[in-house]
Short mmCIF file of C-alpha atoms and ligand atoms in Angstrom, two decimals:
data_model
loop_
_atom_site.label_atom_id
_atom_site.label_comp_id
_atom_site.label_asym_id
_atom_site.label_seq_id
_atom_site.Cartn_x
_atom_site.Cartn_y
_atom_site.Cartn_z
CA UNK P 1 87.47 27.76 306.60
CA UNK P 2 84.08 29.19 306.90
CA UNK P 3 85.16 32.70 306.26
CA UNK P 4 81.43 34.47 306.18
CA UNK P 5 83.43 37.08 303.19
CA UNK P 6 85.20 34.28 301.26
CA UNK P 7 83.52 30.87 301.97
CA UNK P 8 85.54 30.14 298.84
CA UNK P 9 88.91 29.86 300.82
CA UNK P 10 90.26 27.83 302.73
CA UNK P 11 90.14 24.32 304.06
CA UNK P 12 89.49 23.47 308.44
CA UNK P 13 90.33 19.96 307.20
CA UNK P 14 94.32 20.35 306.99
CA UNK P 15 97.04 22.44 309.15
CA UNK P 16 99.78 22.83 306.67
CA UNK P 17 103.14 22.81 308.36
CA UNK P 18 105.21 23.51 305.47
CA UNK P 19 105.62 24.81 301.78
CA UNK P 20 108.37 23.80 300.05
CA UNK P 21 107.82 26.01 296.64
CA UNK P 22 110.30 25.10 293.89
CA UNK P 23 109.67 27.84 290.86
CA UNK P 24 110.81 28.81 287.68
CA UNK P 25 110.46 31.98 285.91
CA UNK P 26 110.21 32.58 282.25
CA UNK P 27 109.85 35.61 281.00
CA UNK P 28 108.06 37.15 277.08
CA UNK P 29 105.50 36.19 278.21
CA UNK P 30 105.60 35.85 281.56
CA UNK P 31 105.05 32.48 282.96
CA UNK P 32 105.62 30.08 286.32
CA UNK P 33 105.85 26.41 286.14
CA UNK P 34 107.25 24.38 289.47
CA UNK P 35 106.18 22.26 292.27
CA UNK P 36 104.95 23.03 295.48
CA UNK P 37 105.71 20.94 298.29
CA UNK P 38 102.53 20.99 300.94
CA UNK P 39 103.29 18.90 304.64
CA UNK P 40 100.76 19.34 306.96
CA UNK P 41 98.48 16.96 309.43
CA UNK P 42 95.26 16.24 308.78
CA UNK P 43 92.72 18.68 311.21
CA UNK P 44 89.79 16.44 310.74
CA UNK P 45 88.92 12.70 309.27
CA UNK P 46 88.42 13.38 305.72
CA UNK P 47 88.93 11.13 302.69
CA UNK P 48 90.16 14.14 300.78
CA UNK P 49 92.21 16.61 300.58
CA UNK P 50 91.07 20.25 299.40
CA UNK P 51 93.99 23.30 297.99
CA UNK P 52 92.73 26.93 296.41
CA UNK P 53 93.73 26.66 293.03
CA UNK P 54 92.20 29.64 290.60
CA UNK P 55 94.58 29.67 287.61
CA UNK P 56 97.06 26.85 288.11
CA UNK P 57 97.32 24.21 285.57
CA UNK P 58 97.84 21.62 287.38
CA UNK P 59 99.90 18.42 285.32
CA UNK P 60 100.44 16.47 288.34
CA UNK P 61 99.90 14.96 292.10
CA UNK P 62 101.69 12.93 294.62
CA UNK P 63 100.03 11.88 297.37
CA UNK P 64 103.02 10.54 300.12
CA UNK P 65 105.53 9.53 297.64
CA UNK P 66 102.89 8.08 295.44
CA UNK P 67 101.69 8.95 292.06
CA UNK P 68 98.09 10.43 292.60
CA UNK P 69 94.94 11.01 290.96
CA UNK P 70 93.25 14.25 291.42
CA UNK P 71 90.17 16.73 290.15
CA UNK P 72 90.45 20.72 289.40
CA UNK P 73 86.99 22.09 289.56
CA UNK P 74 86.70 25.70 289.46
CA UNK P 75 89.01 27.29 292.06
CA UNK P 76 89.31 23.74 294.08
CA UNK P 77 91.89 21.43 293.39
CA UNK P 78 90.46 17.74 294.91
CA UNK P 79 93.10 15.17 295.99
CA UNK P 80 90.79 12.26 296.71
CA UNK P 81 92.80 9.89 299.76
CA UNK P 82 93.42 6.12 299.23
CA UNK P 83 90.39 6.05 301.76
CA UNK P 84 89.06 8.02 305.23
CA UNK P 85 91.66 8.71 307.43
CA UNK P 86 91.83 9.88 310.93
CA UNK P 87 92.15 13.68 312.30
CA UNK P 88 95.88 14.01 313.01
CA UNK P 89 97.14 11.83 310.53
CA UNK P 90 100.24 13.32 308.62
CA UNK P 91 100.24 13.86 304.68
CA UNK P 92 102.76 15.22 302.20
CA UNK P 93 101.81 16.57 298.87
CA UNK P 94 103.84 17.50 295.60
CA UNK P 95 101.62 19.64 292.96
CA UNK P 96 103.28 20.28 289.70
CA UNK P 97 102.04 23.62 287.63
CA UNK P 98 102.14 25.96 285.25
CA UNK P 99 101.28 29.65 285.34
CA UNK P 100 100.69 31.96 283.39
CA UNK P 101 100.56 35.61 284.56
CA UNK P 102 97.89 37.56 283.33
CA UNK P 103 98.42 40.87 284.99
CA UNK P 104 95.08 42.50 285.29
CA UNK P 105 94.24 45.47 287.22
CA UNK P 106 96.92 45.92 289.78
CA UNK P 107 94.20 47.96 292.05
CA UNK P 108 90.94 45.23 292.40
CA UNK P 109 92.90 42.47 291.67
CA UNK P 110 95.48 40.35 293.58
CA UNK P 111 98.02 37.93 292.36
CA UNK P 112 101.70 38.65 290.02
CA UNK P 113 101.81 41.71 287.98
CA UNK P 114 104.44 42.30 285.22
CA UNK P 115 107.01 45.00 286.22
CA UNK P 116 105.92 48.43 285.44
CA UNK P 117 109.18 48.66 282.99
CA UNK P 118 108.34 45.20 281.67
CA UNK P 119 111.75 43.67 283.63
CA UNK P 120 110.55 40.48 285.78
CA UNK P 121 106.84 40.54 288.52
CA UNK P 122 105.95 41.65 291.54
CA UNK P 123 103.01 40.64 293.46
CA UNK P 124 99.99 41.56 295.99
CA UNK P 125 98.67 38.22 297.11
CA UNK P 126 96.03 39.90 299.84
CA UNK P 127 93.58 38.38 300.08
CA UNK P 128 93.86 35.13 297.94
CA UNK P 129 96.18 36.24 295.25
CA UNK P 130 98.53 33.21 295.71
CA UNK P 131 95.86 30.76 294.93
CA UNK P 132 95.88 32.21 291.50
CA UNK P 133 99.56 31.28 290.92
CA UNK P 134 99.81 28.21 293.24
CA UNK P 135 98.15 25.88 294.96
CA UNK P 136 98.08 26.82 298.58
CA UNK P 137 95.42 26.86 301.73
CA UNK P 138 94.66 30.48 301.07
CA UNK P 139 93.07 31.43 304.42
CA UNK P 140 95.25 33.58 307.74
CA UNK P 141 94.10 30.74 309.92
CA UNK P 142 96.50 28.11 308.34
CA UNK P 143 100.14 29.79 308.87
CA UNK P 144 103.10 27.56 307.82
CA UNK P 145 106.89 27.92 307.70
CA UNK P 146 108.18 28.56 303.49
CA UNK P 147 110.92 27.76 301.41
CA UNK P 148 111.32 29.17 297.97
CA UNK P 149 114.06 28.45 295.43
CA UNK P 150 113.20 30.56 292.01
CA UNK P 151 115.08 29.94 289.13
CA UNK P 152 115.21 32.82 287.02
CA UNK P 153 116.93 33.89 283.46
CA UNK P 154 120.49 34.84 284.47
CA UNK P 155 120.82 38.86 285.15
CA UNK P 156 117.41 38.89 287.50
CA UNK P 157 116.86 38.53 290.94
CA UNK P 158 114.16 36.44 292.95
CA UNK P 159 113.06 38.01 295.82
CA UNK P 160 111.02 35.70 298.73
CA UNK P 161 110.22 36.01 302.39
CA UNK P 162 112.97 35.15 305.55
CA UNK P 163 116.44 34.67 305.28
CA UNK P 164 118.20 35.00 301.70
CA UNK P 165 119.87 31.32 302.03
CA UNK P 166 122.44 32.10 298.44
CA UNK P 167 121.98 31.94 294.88
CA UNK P 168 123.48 29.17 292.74
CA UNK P 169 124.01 28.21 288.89
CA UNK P 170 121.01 26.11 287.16
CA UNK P 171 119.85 25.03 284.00
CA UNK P 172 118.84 27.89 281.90
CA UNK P 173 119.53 30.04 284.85
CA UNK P 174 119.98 31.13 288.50
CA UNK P 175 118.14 29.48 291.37
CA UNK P 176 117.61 31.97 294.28
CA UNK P 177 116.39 30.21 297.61
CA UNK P 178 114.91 31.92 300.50
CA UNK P 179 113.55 30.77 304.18
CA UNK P 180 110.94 31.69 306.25
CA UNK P 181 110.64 29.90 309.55
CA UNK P 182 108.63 31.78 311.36
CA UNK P 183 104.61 30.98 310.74
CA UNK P 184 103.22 33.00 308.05
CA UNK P 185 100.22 33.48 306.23
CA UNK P 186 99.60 33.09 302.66
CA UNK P 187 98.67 36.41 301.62
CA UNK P 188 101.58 37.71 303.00
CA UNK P 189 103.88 35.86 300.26
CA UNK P 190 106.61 37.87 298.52
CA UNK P 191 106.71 36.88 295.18
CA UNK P 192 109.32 39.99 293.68
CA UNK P 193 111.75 38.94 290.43
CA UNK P 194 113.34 41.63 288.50
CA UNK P 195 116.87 43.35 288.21
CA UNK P 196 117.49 43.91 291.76
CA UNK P 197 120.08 43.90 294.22
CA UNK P 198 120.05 42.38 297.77
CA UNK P 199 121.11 44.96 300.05
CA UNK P 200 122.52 43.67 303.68
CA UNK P 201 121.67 46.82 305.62
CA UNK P 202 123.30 45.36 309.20
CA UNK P 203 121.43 45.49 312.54
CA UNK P 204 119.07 47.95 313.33
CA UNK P 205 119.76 49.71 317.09
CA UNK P 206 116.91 47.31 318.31
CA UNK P 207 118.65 44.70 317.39
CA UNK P 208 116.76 43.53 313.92
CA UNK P 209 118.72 42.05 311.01
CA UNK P 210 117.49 44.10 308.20
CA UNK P 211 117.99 43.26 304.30
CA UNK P 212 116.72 45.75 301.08
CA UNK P 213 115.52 45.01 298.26
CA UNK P 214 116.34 47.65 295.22
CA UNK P 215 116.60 48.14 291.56
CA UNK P 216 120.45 47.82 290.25
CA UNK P 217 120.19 50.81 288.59
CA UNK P 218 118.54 53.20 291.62
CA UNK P 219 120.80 52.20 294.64
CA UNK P 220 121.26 55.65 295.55
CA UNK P 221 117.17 55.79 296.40
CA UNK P 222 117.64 53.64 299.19
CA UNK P 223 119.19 55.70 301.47
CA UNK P 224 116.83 58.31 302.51
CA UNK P 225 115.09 55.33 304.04
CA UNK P 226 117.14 53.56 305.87
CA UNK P 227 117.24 56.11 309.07
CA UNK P 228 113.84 56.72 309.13
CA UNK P 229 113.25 53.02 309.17
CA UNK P 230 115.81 52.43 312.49
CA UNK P 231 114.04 55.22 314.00
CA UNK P 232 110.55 53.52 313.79
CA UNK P 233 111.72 50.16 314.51
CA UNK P 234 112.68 51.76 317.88
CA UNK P 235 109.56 53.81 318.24
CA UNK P 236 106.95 51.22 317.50
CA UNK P 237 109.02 48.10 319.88
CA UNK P 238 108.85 50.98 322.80
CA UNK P 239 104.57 51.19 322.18
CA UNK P 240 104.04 47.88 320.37
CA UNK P 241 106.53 45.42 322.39
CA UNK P 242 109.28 43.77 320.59
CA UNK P 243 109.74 43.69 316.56
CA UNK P 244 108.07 40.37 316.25
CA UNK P 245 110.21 38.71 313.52
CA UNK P 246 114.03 37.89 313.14
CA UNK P 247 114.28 40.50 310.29
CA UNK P 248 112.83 43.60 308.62
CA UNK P 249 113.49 45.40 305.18
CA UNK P 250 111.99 47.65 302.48
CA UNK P 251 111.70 46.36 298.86
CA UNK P 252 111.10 49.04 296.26
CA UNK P 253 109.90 47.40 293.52
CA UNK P 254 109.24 47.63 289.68
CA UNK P 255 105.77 48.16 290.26
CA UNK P 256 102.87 50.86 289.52
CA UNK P 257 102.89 53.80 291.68
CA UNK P 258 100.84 53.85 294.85
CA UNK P 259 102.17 49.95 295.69
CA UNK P 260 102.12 49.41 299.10
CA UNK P 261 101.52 45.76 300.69
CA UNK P 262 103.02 44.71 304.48
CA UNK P 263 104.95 41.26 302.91
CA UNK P 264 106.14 39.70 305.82
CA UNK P 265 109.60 40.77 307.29
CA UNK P 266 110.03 42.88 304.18
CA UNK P 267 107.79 45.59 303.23
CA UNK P 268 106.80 46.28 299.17
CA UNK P 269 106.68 49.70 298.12
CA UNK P 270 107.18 51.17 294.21
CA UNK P 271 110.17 52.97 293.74
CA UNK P 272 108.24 54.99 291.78
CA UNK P 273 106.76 56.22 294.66
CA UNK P 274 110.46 55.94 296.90
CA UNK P 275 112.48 58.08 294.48
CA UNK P 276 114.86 59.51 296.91
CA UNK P 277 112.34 62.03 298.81
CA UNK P 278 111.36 62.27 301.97
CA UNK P 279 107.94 63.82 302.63
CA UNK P 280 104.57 63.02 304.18
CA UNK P 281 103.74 60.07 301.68
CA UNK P 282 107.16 58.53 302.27
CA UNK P 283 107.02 59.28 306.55
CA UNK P 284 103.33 57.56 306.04
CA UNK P 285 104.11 54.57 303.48
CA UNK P 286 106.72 53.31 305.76
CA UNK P 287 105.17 53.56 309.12
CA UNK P 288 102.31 52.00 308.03
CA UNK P 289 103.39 49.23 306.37
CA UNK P 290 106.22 48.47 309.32
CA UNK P 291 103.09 48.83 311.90
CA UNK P 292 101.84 45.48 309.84
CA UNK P 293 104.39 43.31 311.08
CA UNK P 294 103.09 43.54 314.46
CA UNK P 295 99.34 44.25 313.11
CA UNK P 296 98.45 41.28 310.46
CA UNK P 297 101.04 39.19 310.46
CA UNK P 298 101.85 38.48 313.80
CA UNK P 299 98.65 38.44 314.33
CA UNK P 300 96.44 38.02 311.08
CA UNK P 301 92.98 38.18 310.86
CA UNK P 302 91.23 34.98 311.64
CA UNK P 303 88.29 36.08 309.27
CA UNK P 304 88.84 38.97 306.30
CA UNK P 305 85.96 40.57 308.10
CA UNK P 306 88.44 41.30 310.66
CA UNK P 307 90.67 43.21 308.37
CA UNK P 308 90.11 46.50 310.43
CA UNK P 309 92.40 45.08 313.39
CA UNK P 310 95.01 44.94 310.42
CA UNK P 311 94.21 48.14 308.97
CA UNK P 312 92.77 50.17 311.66
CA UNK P 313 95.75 49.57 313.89
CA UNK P 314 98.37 50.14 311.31
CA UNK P 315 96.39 53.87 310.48
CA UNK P 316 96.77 54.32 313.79
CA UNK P 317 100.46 53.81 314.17
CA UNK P 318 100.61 56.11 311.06
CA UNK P 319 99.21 59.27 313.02
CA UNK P 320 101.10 58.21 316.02
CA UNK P 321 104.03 58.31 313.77
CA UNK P 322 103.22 61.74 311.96
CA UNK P 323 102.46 62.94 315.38
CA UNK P 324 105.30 62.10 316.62
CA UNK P 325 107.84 63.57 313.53
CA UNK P 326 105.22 66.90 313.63
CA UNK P 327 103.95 66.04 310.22
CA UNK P 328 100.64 66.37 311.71
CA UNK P 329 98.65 65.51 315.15
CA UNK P 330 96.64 62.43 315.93
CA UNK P 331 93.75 64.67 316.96
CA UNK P 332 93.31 66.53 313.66
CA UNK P 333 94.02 62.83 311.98
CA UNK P 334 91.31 61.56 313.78
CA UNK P 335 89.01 64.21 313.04
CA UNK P 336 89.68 64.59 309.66
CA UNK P 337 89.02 60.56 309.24
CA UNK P 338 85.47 61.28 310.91
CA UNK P 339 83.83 64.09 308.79
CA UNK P 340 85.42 62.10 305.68
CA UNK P 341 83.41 59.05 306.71
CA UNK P 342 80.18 61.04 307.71
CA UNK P 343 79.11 59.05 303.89
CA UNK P 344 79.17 55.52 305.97
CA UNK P 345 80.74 52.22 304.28
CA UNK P 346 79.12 50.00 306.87
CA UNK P 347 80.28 49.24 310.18
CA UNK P 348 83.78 48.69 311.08
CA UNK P 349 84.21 44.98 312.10
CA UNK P 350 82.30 44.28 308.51
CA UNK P 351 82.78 47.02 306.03
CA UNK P 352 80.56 46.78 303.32
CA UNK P 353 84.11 46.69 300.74
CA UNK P 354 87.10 45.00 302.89
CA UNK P 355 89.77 47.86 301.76
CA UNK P 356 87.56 50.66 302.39
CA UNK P 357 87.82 53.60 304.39
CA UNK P 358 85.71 52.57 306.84
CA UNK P 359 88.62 49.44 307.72
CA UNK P 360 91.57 51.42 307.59
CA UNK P 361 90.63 55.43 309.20
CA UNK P 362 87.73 54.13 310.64
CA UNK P 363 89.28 51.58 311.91
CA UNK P 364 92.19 54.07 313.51
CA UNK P 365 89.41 56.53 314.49
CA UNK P 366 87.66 53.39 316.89
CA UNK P 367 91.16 53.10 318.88
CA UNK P 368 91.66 56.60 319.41
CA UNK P 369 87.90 56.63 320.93
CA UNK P 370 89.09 53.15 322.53
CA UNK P 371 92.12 55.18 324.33
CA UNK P 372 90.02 57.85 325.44
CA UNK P 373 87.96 55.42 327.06
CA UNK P 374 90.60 53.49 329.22
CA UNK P 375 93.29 55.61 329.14
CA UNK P 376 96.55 55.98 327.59
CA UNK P 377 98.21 53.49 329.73
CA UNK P 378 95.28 50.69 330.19
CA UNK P 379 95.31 51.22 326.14
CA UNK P 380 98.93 50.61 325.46
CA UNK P 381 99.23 47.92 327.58
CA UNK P 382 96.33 46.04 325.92
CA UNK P 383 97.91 46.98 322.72
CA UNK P 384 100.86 45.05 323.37
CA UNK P 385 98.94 41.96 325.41
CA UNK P 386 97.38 41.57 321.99
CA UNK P 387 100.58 41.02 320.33
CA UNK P 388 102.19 39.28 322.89
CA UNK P 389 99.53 36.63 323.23
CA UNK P 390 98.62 36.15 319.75
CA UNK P 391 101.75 36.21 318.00
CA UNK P 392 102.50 33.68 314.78
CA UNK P 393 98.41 33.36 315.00
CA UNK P 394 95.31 35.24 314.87
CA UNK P 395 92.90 36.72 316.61
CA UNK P 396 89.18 38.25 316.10
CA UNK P 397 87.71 41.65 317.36
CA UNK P 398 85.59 39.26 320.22
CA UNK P 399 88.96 38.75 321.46
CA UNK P 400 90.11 42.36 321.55
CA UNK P 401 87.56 43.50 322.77
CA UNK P 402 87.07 40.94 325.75
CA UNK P 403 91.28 41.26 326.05
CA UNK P 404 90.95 45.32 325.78
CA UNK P 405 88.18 45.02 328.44
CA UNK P 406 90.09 42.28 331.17
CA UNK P 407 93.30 44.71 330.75
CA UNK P 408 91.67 47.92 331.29
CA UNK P 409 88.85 47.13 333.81
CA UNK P 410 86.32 49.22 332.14
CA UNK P 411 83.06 47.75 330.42
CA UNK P 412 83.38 48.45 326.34
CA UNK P 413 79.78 47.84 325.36
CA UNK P 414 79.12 51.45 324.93
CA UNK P 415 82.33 51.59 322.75
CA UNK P 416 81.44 48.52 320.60
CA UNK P 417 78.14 49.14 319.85
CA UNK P 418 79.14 52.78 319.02
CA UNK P 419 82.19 52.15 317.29
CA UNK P 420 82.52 49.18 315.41
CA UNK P 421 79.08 47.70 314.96
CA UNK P 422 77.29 50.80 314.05
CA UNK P 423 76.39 51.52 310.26
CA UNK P 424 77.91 54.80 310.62
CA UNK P 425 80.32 56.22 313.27
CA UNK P 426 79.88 58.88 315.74
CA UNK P 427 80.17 61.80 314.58
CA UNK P 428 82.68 62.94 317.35
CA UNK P 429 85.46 61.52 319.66
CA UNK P 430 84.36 61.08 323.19
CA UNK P 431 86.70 63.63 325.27
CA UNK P 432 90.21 62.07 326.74
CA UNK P 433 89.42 60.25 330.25
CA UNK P 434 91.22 62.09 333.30
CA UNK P 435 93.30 59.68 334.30
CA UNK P 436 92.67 58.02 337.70
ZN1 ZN B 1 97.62 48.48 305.40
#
């Protein structure tokens, strides 16, 4: 995709439509062998066809119905065409697989992790931890609609993104199939298996279907959640615009504490960490990750050097949240992000590490200099222009700032140069603009 961070990733030469991922689960130790189902159109003439593959055994390929040859070099798995073909020509692929998951270190790594009390995985694919389970164009810019049917032993659950479509008997086990129609990105995969039980939590007042996830035997930690979570689905639509998918829900998973990843229309948090309390962490966990579904995977970053417009603006719907709750006020949020920053981390639109500081409070920091400079209401209109227009796509910080700059009237130079594209930020917050 010619993403200047990962030039690994990627391929401009397809637009996948449509994974169809058939999976099963073994467990001791823990493995996944299946098929993935890829149906795209071709996005340039090429006489091959190119998937991010870093771990995958791949056993075998067909290319449109037809048994196909195929190379795995590296992290590229090559699926060379029966000769060129023509930009916009359809294609349909079926990859067959095994996997086995390694684990690693659930903090610098992505991809499946064994559950913290050894009982079934749980995953954080961001950036390209899918590739190293399956086979997948593993870049924002390619969103596609997903189906997922996971067979698992009988007595776990398989957790995947969209609509919970039913469970039904299989060989060896339980085949759990999920749908996501709405476009989504790779990284923002749900891949959760375990003891848990689907909770149908009903419709939120705004109007969103919403559906937990929760260990069998911790039901009871749910609850805390669940009216905090109606009460920022309300107060985000009101600043963001509408709740940009069909359905929302939390997941607490078997995981290592300090989990916390924005899978799409159901956020992933450790229920080590969601034990039944309610405190800052909780108010901040949850806001955050919610903010996501407007900020990332509506709109996803069209390069990871973008990640601040992910992280940035989901910070900054954190303070507005603790703000809001009087946990503690934007200002003193914003303040306290600049003097621990004063160290640098590069500039914001490319951060020297992508989930540093510098993308997710420096990030928040530039937008609460950006309001200041328009104005509250030139900046939460643009805020919600950027959704509006960009949503089930992406978008780069050119385009907010040219958007941010048509919507409010006022030239942003000053602001970009200061704010995201200098090696370290000001050292103060310009004072609010008197409106008019
Ligand atoms: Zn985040």
């Amino acid at each position: 995709m010619g993403d200047r961070r990962h030039p690994e990733l990627g391929s401009a030469d397809i637009d996948v439509d449509r994974y169809g991922v058939a999976l099963r689960y073994e467990p001791d130790p823990d493995r996944f062998s299946g098929t993935v189902t890829i149906t795209g159109i071709l996005a340039a003439a090429t006489d091959r066809i190119a998937f991010d593959c870093d771990g995958p055994a791949v056993t075998s390929v067909q290319l449109d119905g037809t048994s196909a040859a195929f190379e795995h070099e590296g992290d590229e798995l090559l699926i060379p065409l029966d000769g060129p073909r023509a930009a916009g020509e359809p294609f349909e692929v079926e990859i067959a697989f095994n996997s086995d998951i390694a684990g690693g270190d659930e903090f610098v790594d992505a991809g499946v992790f064994p559950g913290f009390r050894h009982l079934g995985v749980w995953a954080v694919n961001e950036p390209d931890g899918v590739s190293t389970w399956m086979p997948v164009n593993d870049h924002p810019t390619d969103k596609a609609a997903w189906t997922f049917d996971v067979t698992v032993p009988e007595g776990l659950t398989a957790v995947a993104n969209g609509v919970f479509l039913g469970s039904a008997p299989a060989a060896d086990g339980v085949t759990w199939t999920w749908g996501q129609s709405e476009p989504m990105a790779s990284y923002l995969v749900t891949t959760l298996i375990g003891p848990y039980e689907i909770r149908d939590g009903g419709t939120s007042s705004t109007g969103v279907d919403l559906v937990h996830v929760v260990l069998d035997d911790r039901t009871d930690t749910l609850d805390p959640y669940l009216a905090v979570t109606d009460e920022q689905l309300a107060f985000f639509a009101e600043r963001f615009g509408p709740y940009p998918f069909d359905r929302y829900g939390l997941a607490l998973a078997d995981s290592v504490p300090g989990l916390a990843m924005e899978t799409q229309g159901l956020s992933l948090f450790s229920a080590l960490d969601f034990d039944g309390s309610l405190g800052y962490v909780q108010h901040l966990l949850l806001a955050h990750e919610l903010a996501h579904q407007w900020f990332g995977n509506a709109v996803s970053p069209a390069q990871w050097d973008d990640i601040w417009l992910n992280e940035g603006f989901a910070t900054y719907a954190e303070w507005m949240w603790l703000d809001h709750v009087g946990l503690q006020s934007l200002d003193a949020a914003a303040e306290d992000a600049l003097t621990a920053l004063d160290a640098g981390g590069g500039p914001v639109r490319r951060p020297d590490e992508l989930f540093s500081d510098v993308s997710y409070r420096g990030g928040a920091a530039a937008l609460e200099a950006l309001r200041r400079t328009v104005g509250d209401e030139a900046f939460m209109a643009g805020v919600r222009a950027w959704v509006q227009e960009r949503v089930d796509s992406v978008g780069t910080t050119d385009e907010f700032v040219a958007s941010m700059e048509r919507i409010s009237g006022v030239d942003l130079d000053a602001w970009e140069a200061a704010w995201l594209d200098a090696a370290l930020l000001p050292d103060r917050l310009p004072p609010e603009r008197i409106a008019g």
